[in-house]
Amino acid sequence: IHKFWGSQPILLNSNNELSELNSPIIQDSIAIREQPFTLSSSFEWSELDLTLDCEIQELYELLCENYVEDDDHMFRFAYSKQFLIWALKPPGWLSEFHCGVRVKTSHKLVAFISAVPAQIFVKGKLKQMVEINFLCVHEKLRNKRVAPVLIREITRRVNLKGIFQAVFTSGAKLPNRPVAVCRYWHRSLNPKKLIEVEFSYLTRNMTLQRALKLYKLPEKPITPGLRKFKLSDSKAVCDGLNLYLSRFELCPKFTETDISHWLTPHEGIIYSWVVQPTPSEPITDMISFYSIPSSVIRHPKHKHLYTAYLFYYFTTRTLFQDLLYDALILAKSNNFDVFNALDIMENKSVLEDLKFGMGDGNLQYFFYNWCCENIATDNVGLVLQ
Ligand code: MYA
Ligand code: JJ1
């Protein structure tokens, strides 16, 4: 029944696995096709040039109108153009991995998939992989088997660079067996608006007045020595974060250049802080979150929900709960409406105390061409955009 995934080197939900654990499912030496896969005759491949504002604009519009929605079709991710540049052009990015499909006659962009290279540790083994993201097919072109062609084509392009493993996440259930199944949790920062757009709700015991009081936060962060991340922190943060992440079975390995890219603060994209008790002392802790607005589908008053997503952090001196509390305060003071976090890393241990509530969405993690046993959510140390 799964005509596409049934033909791919993945773990299936049904079968017993034949492959050796923590190793590739198929070997690297398979013949790699030299010609792009064939699209139906009215479409053509188009590598996006994300140095051009007009092409970023086209991708932005495709995703704003056609990308991921919640189960009830009330909210749809509305990644900003600057965010897309940040997510799609990390160190090592290749334009071949920004893979678009256009209508031949009109040149309209109607589908997209991306890959970015990343070094990933799985159960202690370091593997060069790509992270796959932003798979999107225009609503009018759905259920015509375009997605499998996009996936085969990005696989071919990645294989041509000598990479044979990928990691990706999905909110929707797939025939693939996920390595981890995670949950979204949400912390109200602006309860009035969240209720107005029906992201959140009141109960008999919870009036608006009580909600406002419950979720109220101080104006300024509390941890002494907390300040914005700066470029010159990259080395110390790289060392601190890699060491912290090495406790998880699934995590990335960052270079100093990666850290500069992923953590240098940019308004509306990425917010990062470090704790440095005094200027003469080393950095002891770090926390970051990124910004993805969502469109509120058909609402008379509110067009967007401003959402902060917990990204990477590490602690050596500060209690994680105190650090995340400061992140909530900083997100609120930067006008975010809600703060989202997955139940990965150490998050689960503090979410309830910090008044997060469980969401109705899942996030599953998958590998392509890697055989491995399930990983518990609190052993996941990888965050994708
Ligand atoms: S996850 C975000 C995905 N995007 C969205 O949800 C946006 C809204 N939806 C859409 O744009 C479309 O519905 C999509 C499917 C494009 C999702 N991941 O063309 P079809 C399989 C993998 O007729 P459409 C993200 O970005 C499905 O099981 N496979 O369907 C990570 C079926 O196969 P089979 C998916 O609805 C993406 C076939 O496609 C997904 O028109 C990671 C149906 O094709 C999905 N999210 O289009 C991609 N949804 O018959 C894999 C459906 O076998 C990367 N399908 O069941 C793999 C690694 C590649 C690199 C490897 C390098 C070594
Ligand atoms: O945002 C999500 N759910 C919200 C809104 C639900 C609206 C109705 N479906 C939610 N709200 C309740 C919060 C409430 C706050 C106060 C305390 C009690 C709880 O649950 C969900 C996540 O939970 N989001 C989605 O479903 C969007 C898709 C997520 C998958 C993303 C996949 C990306 C893949 C890219 O690689």
Short mmCIF file of C-alpha atoms and ligand atoms in Angstrom, two decimals:
data_model
loop_
_atom_site.label_atom_id
_atom_site.label_comp_id
_atom_site.label_asym_id
_atom_site.label_seq_id
_atom_site.Cartn_x
_atom_site.Cartn_y
_atom_site.Cartn_z
CA ILE A 1 0.00 0.00 0.00
CA HIS A 2 2.85 2.44 0.71
CA LYS A 3 4.12 2.51 -2.82
CA PHE A 4 6.80 5.06 -2.10
CA TRP A 5 8.02 4.44 1.44
CA GLY A 6 7.80 0.69 0.87
CA SER A 7 10.66 1.06 -1.63
CA GLN A 8 12.94 3.15 0.62
CA PRO A 9 15.67 2.27 3.16
CA ILE A 10 13.68 3.10 6.28
CA LEU A 11 12.36 1.33 9.36
CA LEU A 12 8.79 0.17 8.84
CA ASN A 13 6.14 0.15 11.54
CA SER A 14 5.15 -3.43 10.78
CA ASN A 15 8.24 -5.51 9.99
CA ASN A 16 10.92 -6.92 12.18
CA GLU A 17 14.16 -5.27 11.20
CA LEU A 18 16.76 -7.29 9.38
CA SER A 19 19.48 -4.65 9.49
CA GLU A 20 22.20 -4.46 12.08
CA LEU A 21 21.49 -1.94 14.85
CA ASN A 22 23.03 1.55 14.70
CA SER A 23 24.23 1.16 11.13
CA PRO A 24 23.07 1.99 7.59
CA ILE A 25 20.18 0.00 6.11
CA ILE A 26 21.76 0.02 2.63
CA GLN A 27 25.43 0.55 1.81
CA ASP A 28 26.87 3.81 0.46
CA SER A 29 28.18 2.34 -2.77
CA ILE A 30 24.80 2.06 -4.54
CA ALA A 31 24.87 3.47 -8.08
CA ILE A 32 23.70 7.07 -8.05
CA ARG A 33 21.49 8.19 -10.89
CA GLU A 34 23.05 11.02 -12.90
CA GLN A 35 19.87 12.49 -14.38
CA PRO A 36 17.26 14.30 -12.29
CA PHE A 37 14.07 12.32 -11.68
CA THR A 38 11.29 12.95 -14.17
CA LEU A 39 8.50 15.33 -13.27
CA SER A 40 5.22 15.31 -15.18
CA SER A 41 5.66 17.26 -18.40
CA SER A 42 4.12 20.58 -17.29
CA PHE A 43 6.66 21.03 -14.43
CA GLU A 44 10.39 21.66 -14.21
CA TRP A 45 13.07 21.53 -11.51
CA SER A 46 14.29 24.88 -10.24
CA GLU A 47 17.13 25.32 -7.80
CA LEU A 48 16.20 28.35 -5.69
CA ASP A 49 18.79 31.11 -5.39
CA LEU A 50 18.28 32.35 -1.85
CA THR A 51 20.68 35.24 -2.40
CA LEU A 52 17.91 36.82 -4.51
CA ASP A 53 15.13 38.54 -2.59
CA CYS A 54 12.58 37.69 -5.30
CA GLU A 55 13.24 33.95 -4.95
CA ILE A 56 13.10 34.12 -1.13
CA GLN A 57 9.80 35.96 -1.57
CA GLU A 58 8.45 33.13 -3.76
CA LEU A 59 9.42 30.49 -1.20
CA TYR A 60 7.96 32.61 1.59
CA GLU A 61 4.64 32.85 -0.26
CA LEU A 62 4.51 29.12 -1.12
CA LEU A 63 5.05 28.21 2.54
CA CYS A 64 2.77 30.90 3.98
CA GLU A 65 -0.09 29.64 1.86
CA ASN A 66 0.59 25.89 1.80
CA TYR A 67 2.83 24.71 4.65
CA VAL A 68 2.01 22.88 7.91
CA GLU A 69 -1.28 23.51 9.78
CA ASP A 70 -2.59 22.19 13.10
CA ASP A 71 -5.12 19.32 13.02
CA ASP A 72 -8.09 21.68 13.04
CA HIS A 73 -6.76 24.01 10.31
CA MET A 74 -6.86 27.05 12.59
CA PHE A 75 -3.17 28.02 12.39
CA ARG A 76 -0.54 27.72 9.65
CA PHE A 77 3.19 28.30 10.01
CA ALA A 78 4.23 31.64 8.49
CA TYR A 79 8.04 31.48 8.55
CA SER A 80 9.53 34.93 7.82
CA LYS A 81 11.88 35.50 4.88
CA GLN A 82 14.81 36.27 7.18
CA PHE A 83 14.11 33.11 9.15
CA LEU A 84 14.13 31.03 5.96
CA ILE A 85 17.54 32.45 5.02
CA TRP A 86 18.83 31.62 8.52
CA ALA A 87 17.42 28.07 8.43
CA LEU A 88 18.44 27.25 4.86
CA LYS A 89 21.92 28.81 4.70
CA PRO A 90 23.87 27.47 7.69
CA PRO A 91 27.60 26.72 7.26
CA GLY A 92 28.02 24.12 4.50
CA TRP A 93 24.72 24.92 2.71
CA LEU A 94 24.46 24.14 -1.01
CA SER A 95 22.03 25.70 -3.47
CA GLU A 96 21.44 22.25 -5.07
CA PHE A 97 19.75 21.36 -1.78
CA HIS A 98 17.18 24.20 -2.18
CA CYS A 99 15.10 22.17 -4.54
CA GLY A 100 12.04 23.79 -6.15
CA VAL A 101 9.46 22.76 -8.75
CA ARG A 102 7.91 25.32 -11.09
CA VAL A 103 5.11 25.28 -13.65
CA LYS A 104 6.89 25.41 -17.04
CA THR A 105 4.60 27.99 -18.62
CA SER A 106 4.08 30.46 -15.78
CA HIS A 107 7.26 29.76 -13.76
CA LYS A 108 5.12 29.72 -10.63
CA LEU A 109 6.86 27.94 -7.70
CA VAL A 110 4.56 25.08 -6.67
CA ALA A 111 6.68 22.69 -4.60
CA PHE A 112 9.86 22.67 -2.53
CA ILE A 113 12.13 20.49 -0.37
CA SER A 114 15.42 21.37 1.33
CA ALA A 115 18.43 19.70 2.89
CA VAL A 116 21.20 21.17 5.03
CA PRO A 117 24.31 19.24 6.09
CA ALA A 118 24.77 18.39 9.78
CA GLN A 119 27.01 16.16 11.88
CA ILE A 120 24.75 13.98 14.00
CA PHE A 121 25.60 11.72 16.93
CA VAL A 122 23.32 8.65 17.24
CA LYS A 123 23.97 6.50 20.28
CA GLY A 124 27.58 7.62 20.36
CA LYS A 125 28.24 7.17 16.63
CA LEU A 126 29.02 10.38 14.67
CA LYS A 127 27.53 10.45 11.16
CA GLN A 128 27.52 13.08 8.43
CA MET A 129 23.83 13.55 7.59
CA VAL A 130 21.49 16.11 6.11
CA GLU A 131 18.46 17.56 7.85
CA ILE A 132 15.42 17.58 5.54
CA ASN A 133 12.86 20.35 6.03
CA PHE A 134 10.24 22.52 4.30
CA LEU A 135 8.76 19.77 2.13
CA CYS A 136 5.77 21.50 0.60
CA VAL A 137 3.44 20.84 -2.32
CA HIS A 138 0.93 23.52 -3.37
CA GLU A 139 -2.58 22.67 -2.20
CA LYS A 140 -3.88 22.41 -5.79
CA LEU A 141 -1.24 19.77 -6.57
CA ARG A 142 -1.79 17.48 -3.62
CA ASN A 143 -2.27 13.69 -3.80
CA LYS A 144 -0.64 13.48 -7.23
CA ARG A 145 2.55 11.77 -5.99
CA VAL A 146 4.70 14.90 -6.33
CA ALA A 147 6.15 14.47 -2.82
CA PRO A 148 7.84 11.12 -3.61
CA VAL A 149 9.52 12.67 -6.66
CA LEU A 150 10.81 15.57 -4.53
CA ILE A 151 12.12 13.14 -1.90
CA ARG A 152 13.81 10.94 -4.51
CA GLU A 153 15.38 13.97 -6.17
CA ILE A 154 16.76 15.50 -2.95
CA THR A 155 18.07 12.02 -2.02
CA ARG A 156 19.90 11.82 -5.37
CA ARG A 157 21.42 15.29 -4.94
CA VAL A 158 22.51 14.51 -1.39
CA ASN A 159 23.95 11.12 -2.42
CA LEU A 160 25.97 12.89 -5.16
CA LYS A 161 27.71 14.80 -2.34
CA GLY A 162 28.62 11.51 -0.65
CA ILE A 163 25.96 11.70 2.09
CA PHE A 164 23.68 8.67 2.62
CA GLN A 165 21.77 9.43 5.85
CA ALA A 166 19.15 12.01 6.75
CA VAL A 167 17.16 13.06 9.78
CA PHE A 168 13.78 14.76 9.57
CA THR A 169 10.69 15.48 11.65
CA SER A 170 7.01 15.38 10.86
CA GLY A 171 3.81 16.22 12.68
CA ALA A 172 1.82 13.85 10.47
CA LYS A 173 1.93 10.08 10.92
CA LEU A 174 3.98 8.30 8.26
CA PRO A 175 4.40 4.60 7.42
CA ASN A 176 8.01 4.93 8.67
CA ARG A 177 8.77 3.94 12.22
CA PRO A 178 9.81 7.11 14.08
CA VAL A 179 12.92 6.89 16.29
CA ALA A 180 11.28 9.29 18.73
CA VAL A 181 7.75 10.58 19.27
CA CYS A 182 7.70 13.95 21.01
CA ARG A 183 4.98 16.27 22.25
CA TYR A 184 4.58 20.03 21.99
CA TRP A 185 3.95 22.00 25.18
CA HIS A 186 2.75 25.60 25.26
CA ARG A 187 3.23 28.39 27.82
CA SER A 188 0.78 31.30 27.51
CA LEU A 189 2.43 34.69 27.51
CA ASN A 190 -0.55 36.68 26.19
CA PRO A 191 -3.57 34.70 27.47
CA LYS A 192 -6.18 37.20 26.28
CA LYS A 193 -5.11 36.95 22.63
CA LEU A 194 -4.61 33.17 22.81
CA ILE A 195 -8.19 32.79 23.99
CA GLU A 196 -9.50 35.21 21.35
CA VAL A 197 -7.94 33.16 18.55
CA GLU A 198 -8.98 29.88 20.25
CA PHE A 199 -5.40 28.69 20.62
CA SER A 200 -6.23 28.38 24.28
CA TYR A 201 -9.49 28.30 26.21
CA LEU A 202 -11.01 29.22 29.56
CA THR A 203 -12.71 26.72 31.83
CA ARG A 204 -15.36 27.13 34.49
CA ASN A 205 -12.67 27.56 37.13
CA MET A 206 -10.42 29.71 34.98
CA THR A 207 -11.73 33.19 34.22
CA LEU A 208 -9.77 35.66 32.07
CA GLN A 209 -8.83 37.57 35.22
CA ARG A 210 -7.42 34.42 36.81
CA ALA A 211 -5.56 33.46 33.62
CA LEU A 212 -3.97 36.92 33.39
CA LYS A 213 -2.77 36.58 36.95
CA LEU A 214 -1.64 32.97 36.55
CA TYR A 215 0.56 33.68 33.53
CA LYS A 216 1.90 37.09 34.64
CA LEU A 217 5.70 37.39 34.40
CA PRO A 218 8.24 39.88 35.74
CA GLU A 219 9.49 42.53 33.32
CA LYS A 220 13.17 41.67 33.58
CA PRO A 221 15.11 38.38 33.78
CA ILE A 222 16.26 37.27 37.20
CA THR A 223 19.54 35.36 36.80
CA PRO A 224 22.52 37.61 37.67
CA GLY A 225 24.99 37.91 34.79
CA LEU A 226 22.44 36.98 32.07
CA ARG A 227 23.22 38.93 28.87
CA LYS A 228 22.76 38.65 25.10
CA PHE A 229 24.98 36.18 23.22
CA LYS A 230 27.69 37.90 21.19
CA LEU A 231 29.87 36.60 18.35
CA SER A 232 32.94 36.40 20.58
CA ASP A 233 31.09 33.88 22.83
CA SER A 234 31.05 31.32 20.01
CA LYS A 235 34.06 29.25 21.15
CA ALA A 236 32.99 28.99 24.79
CA VAL A 237 29.35 28.29 23.89
CA CYS A 238 30.37 25.71 21.27
CA ASP A 239 32.42 23.81 23.86
CA GLY A 240 29.76 24.13 26.57
CA LEU A 241 26.89 23.12 24.31
CA ASN A 242 28.65 20.14 22.66
CA LEU A 243 29.63 18.84 26.08
CA TYR A 244 26.08 19.27 27.43
CA LEU A 245 24.47 17.68 24.34
CA SER A 246 26.77 14.65 24.45
CA ARG A 247 24.59 13.21 27.24
CA PHE A 248 21.74 12.63 24.74
CA GLU A 249 21.51 9.63 22.39
CA LEU A 250 20.51 11.85 19.44
CA CYS A 251 22.26 15.23 19.13
CA PRO A 252 24.19 17.40 16.69
CA LYS A 253 27.91 18.18 16.90
CA PHE A 254 28.55 21.87 16.30
CA THR A 255 31.61 23.75 15.08
CA GLU A 256 32.36 27.25 16.30
CA THR A 257 31.15 28.56 12.92
CA ASP A 258 27.86 26.66 13.33
CA ILE A 259 27.38 28.27 16.75
CA SER A 260 28.03 31.79 15.37
CA HIS A 261 25.43 31.12 12.69
CA TRP A 262 22.76 29.46 14.81
CA LEU A 263 23.04 31.61 17.94
CA THR A 264 23.95 35.18 16.94
CA PRO A 265 20.81 37.10 17.89
CA HIS A 266 18.60 38.56 15.14
CA GLU A 267 15.35 40.31 15.99
CA GLY A 268 12.41 38.27 14.72
CA ILE A 269 14.57 35.19 14.08
CA ILE A 270 16.80 33.97 16.91
CA TYR A 271 17.21 35.16 20.51
CA SER A 272 20.15 33.85 22.57
CA TRP A 273 21.49 34.62 26.04
CA VAL A 274 24.45 33.50 28.07
CA VAL A 275 25.17 33.66 31.78
CA GLN A 276 28.55 35.15 32.60
CA PRO A 277 28.59 35.96 36.32
CA THR A 278 31.29 38.66 35.92
CA PRO A 279 33.24 39.77 32.81
CA SER A 280 36.39 38.07 34.05
CA GLU A 281 34.66 34.71 34.56
CA PRO A 282 33.76 32.10 31.93
CA ILE A 283 30.26 31.57 30.49
CA THR A 284 28.38 29.08 32.66
CA ASP A 285 24.99 28.73 30.90
CA MET A 286 23.22 29.53 27.64
CA ILE A 287 19.60 29.53 26.41
CA SER A 288 18.02 30.37 23.05
CA PHE A 289 14.67 30.44 21.28
CA TYR A 290 13.60 31.17 17.71
CA SER A 291 10.58 32.90 16.23
CA ILE A 292 8.00 31.36 13.91
CA PRO A 293 4.78 33.32 13.54
CA SER A 294 1.67 31.42 12.55
CA SER A 295 -1.17 32.82 10.45
CA VAL A 296 -4.46 32.72 12.25
CA ILE A 297 -6.65 31.26 9.50
CA ARG A 298 -9.79 33.40 8.98
CA HIS A 299 -9.86 35.67 12.02
CA PRO A 300 -11.42 39.16 11.90
CA LYS A 301 -9.07 40.77 14.43
CA HIS A 302 -5.80 38.82 14.70
CA LYS A 303 -3.76 37.92 11.62
CA HIS A 304 -0.75 36.32 13.33
CA LEU A 305 0.23 34.47 16.45
CA TYR A 306 3.79 35.28 17.54
CA THR A 307 5.39 32.11 18.80
CA ALA A 308 8.78 31.52 20.42
CA TYR A 309 10.24 28.00 20.19
CA LEU A 310 12.80 26.76 22.70
CA PHE A 311 16.05 26.03 20.83
CA TYR A 312 19.38 24.91 22.34
CA TYR A 313 20.59 25.53 25.89
CA PHE A 314 23.13 24.27 28.38
CA THR A 315 23.59 24.75 32.10
CA THR A 316 26.49 24.26 34.49
CA ARG A 317 25.62 26.67 37.34
CA THR A 318 22.09 27.98 36.86
CA LEU A 319 19.10 25.71 37.52
CA PHE A 320 17.55 24.87 34.17
CA GLN A 321 14.14 25.88 35.51
CA ASP A 322 15.45 29.35 36.40
CA LEU A 323 17.09 29.73 33.00
CA LEU A 324 13.89 28.74 31.14
CA TYR A 325 11.89 31.09 33.38
CA ASP A 326 14.16 33.93 32.23
CA ALA A 327 13.60 32.86 28.61
CA LEU A 328 9.82 33.15 29.18
CA ILE A 329 10.31 36.65 30.61
CA LEU A 330 12.48 37.67 27.65
CA ALA A 331 10.02 36.18 25.13
CA LYS A 332 7.17 38.08 26.78
CA SER A 333 9.15 41.34 26.75
CA ASN A 334 9.83 40.73 23.03
CA ASN A 335 6.06 40.58 22.39
CA PHE A 336 5.66 36.85 21.81
CA ASP A 337 2.16 35.50 22.51
CA VAL A 338 3.14 31.93 23.39
CA PHE A 339 6.30 29.95 24.14
CA ASN A 340 6.51 26.41 22.71
CA ALA A 341 8.81 23.61 23.81
CA LEU A 342 9.08 19.90 23.04
CA ASP A 343 9.33 17.29 25.80
CA ILE A 344 12.95 16.58 24.71
CA MET A 345 16.28 17.15 26.53
CA GLU A 346 15.64 18.13 30.15
CA ASN A 347 12.45 19.99 29.31
CA LYS A 348 9.88 17.57 30.71
CA SER A 349 11.23 18.01 34.25
CA VAL A 350 10.35 21.74 34.38
CA LEU A 351 7.46 22.29 31.94
CA GLU A 352 4.64 21.77 34.42
CA ASP A 353 6.19 23.95 37.12
CA LEU A 354 6.63 26.74 34.57
CA LYS A 355 2.91 26.48 33.64
CA PHE A 356 3.28 24.92 30.22
CA GLY A 357 0.27 22.88 29.06
CA MET A 358 0.41 19.91 26.71
CA GLY A 359 -0.52 20.69 23.11
CA ASP A 360 -2.57 18.60 20.68
CA GLY A 361 0.37 18.18 18.25
CA ASN A 362 3.09 15.54 18.02
CA LEU A 363 6.51 15.81 16.51
CA GLN A 364 8.06 12.57 15.34
CA TYR A 365 11.75 12.16 14.49
CA PHE A 366 12.83 9.92 11.60
CA PHE A 367 16.03 8.72 10.01
CA TYR A 368 16.56 7.88 6.36
CA ASN A 369 18.84 4.87 5.87
CA TRP A 370 19.77 4.38 9.52
CA CYS A 371 18.70 1.41 11.59
CA CYS A 372 18.36 2.10 15.28
CA GLU A 373 16.16 1.34 18.26
CA ASN A 374 13.67 3.85 19.60
CA ILE A 375 15.05 6.82 21.47
CA ALA A 376 13.18 8.12 24.53
CA THR A 377 12.09 11.77 24.27
CA ASP A 378 14.37 12.80 27.13
CA ASN A 379 17.27 11.31 25.19
CA VAL A 380 16.63 13.55 22.16
CA GLY A 381 19.05 16.50 21.99
CA LEU A 382 18.33 17.64 18.42
CA VAL A 383 16.08 20.60 17.53
CA LEU A 384 15.14 21.26 13.90
CA GLN A 385 13.55 24.48 12.67
S1 MYA B 1 7.61 17.67 7.32
C1 MYA B 1 6.53 18.90 6.70
C2 MYA B 1 5.73 18.38 5.54
N1 MYA B 1 4.95 19.42 4.92
C3 MYA B 1 3.65 19.65 5.15
O1 MYA B 1 3.03 18.95 5.92
C4 MYA B 1 3.04 20.83 4.42
C5 MYA B 1 1.62 20.59 3.99
N2 MYA B 1 1.52 19.38 3.20
C6 MYA B 1 2.04 19.23 1.96
O2 MYA B 1 2.67 20.13 1.39
C7 MYA B 1 1.85 17.87 1.31
O3 MYA B 1 0.75 17.21 1.90
C8 MYA B 1 3.11 16.97 1.39
C9 MYA B 1 2.80 15.60 0.79
C10 MYA B 1 4.24 17.61 0.57
C11 MYA B 1 3.56 16.76 2.82
N3 MYA B 1 7.09 13.30 4.87
O4 MYA B 1 2.61 13.74 -3.27
P1 MYA B 1 1.74 12.83 -2.50
C12 MYA B 1 4.25 10.44 1.67
C13 MYA B 1 7.43 12.22 4.15
O5 MYA B 1 0.60 12.27 -3.25
P2 MYA B 1 0.89 15.10 -0.93
C14 MYA B 1 9.07 17.90 6.42
O6 MYA B 1 9.27 18.90 5.79
C15 MYA B 1 3.04 9.55 1.90
O7 MYA B 1 3.30 8.64 2.93
N4 MYA B 1 6.58 11.57 3.35
O8 MYA B 1 1.21 13.56 -1.16
C16 MYA B 1 10.07 16.76 6.44
C17 MYA B 1 2.91 8.88 0.55
O9 MYA B 1 3.86 7.83 0.41
P3 MYA B 1 3.36 6.30 0.52
C18 MYA B 1 5.33 12.04 3.27
O10 MYA B 1 -0.01 15.19 0.23
C19 MYA B 1 9.95 16.00 5.15
C20 MYA B 1 3.34 9.97 -0.43
O11 MYA B 1 4.16 10.89 0.34
C21 MYA B 1 4.91 13.16 3.98
O12 MYA B 1 0.48 15.75 -2.20
C22 MYA B 1 10.76 14.74 5.09
C23 MYA B 1 2.15 10.71 -1.00
O13 MYA B 1 2.65 11.67 -1.90
C24 MYA B 1 5.84 13.79 4.82
N5 MYA B 1 5.55 14.87 5.57
O14 MYA B 1 2.31 15.72 -0.50
C25 MYA B 1 10.67 14.04 3.76
N6 MYA B 1 3.61 13.39 3.70
O15 MYA B 1 2.39 6.07 -0.58
C26 MYA B 1 11.42 12.71 3.72
C27 MYA B 1 3.24 12.45 2.84
O16 MYA B 1 4.59 5.45 0.40
C28 MYA B 1 12.90 12.92 3.59
N7 MYA B 1 4.26 11.61 2.58
O17 MYA B 1 2.74 6.19 1.89
C29 MYA B 1 13.65 11.61 3.45
C30 MYA B 1 15.14 11.80 3.38
C31 MYA B 1 15.61 12.30 2.04
C32 MYA B 1 17.10 12.59 1.94
C33 MYA B 1 17.97 11.36 2.08
C34 MYA B 1 19.48 11.66 1.90
C35 MYA B 1 20.30 10.54 2.17
O1 JJ1 B 2 -0.02 24.51 18.29
C1 JJ1 B 2 -0.52 23.42 18.45
N1 JJ1 B 2 -1.63 23.24 19.14
C2 JJ1 B 2 -2.26 24.32 19.88
C3 JJ1 B 2 -3.42 24.92 19.13
C4 JJ1 B 2 -4.54 23.94 18.94
C5 JJ1 B 2 -5.64 24.48 18.10
C6 JJ1 B 2 -6.61 23.40 17.80
N2 JJ1 B 2 -6.03 22.32 17.04
C7 JJ1 B 2 -2.68 23.79 21.26
N3 JJ1 B 2 -3.20 24.67 22.08
C8 JJ1 B 2 -3.54 24.37 23.45
C9 JJ1 B 2 -2.56 25.10 24.35
C10 JJ1 B 2 -3.05 25.25 25.76
C11 JJ1 B 2 -2.26 26.39 26.45
C12 JJ1 B 2 -2.67 26.56 27.86
C13 JJ1 B 2 -2.58 25.26 28.61
C14 JJ1 B 2 -3.32 24.13 27.94
C15 JJ1 B 2 -2.89 23.97 26.53
O2 JJ1 B 2 -2.48 22.63 21.55
C16 JJ1 B 2 0.12 22.17 17.85
C17 JJ1 B 2 1.18 21.60 18.75
O3 JJ1 B 2 0.65 21.27 19.96
N4 JJ1 B 2 0.72 22.51 16.59
C18 JJ1 B 2 0.51 21.81 15.48
O4 JJ1 B 2 -0.21 20.83 15.47
C19 JJ1 B 2 1.23 22.30 14.26
C20 JJ1 B 2 1.99 21.21 13.61
C21 JJ1 B 2 3.09 20.64 14.48
C22 JJ1 B 2 4.01 19.73 13.69
C23 JJ1 B 2 5.10 20.49 13.00
C24 JJ1 B 2 5.82 19.69 11.98
C25 JJ1 B 2 6.94 20.45 11.33
C26 JJ1 B 2 7.78 19.56 10.48
C27 JJ1 B 2 8.95 20.27 9.88
O5 JJ1 B 2 10.08 19.44 9.83
#
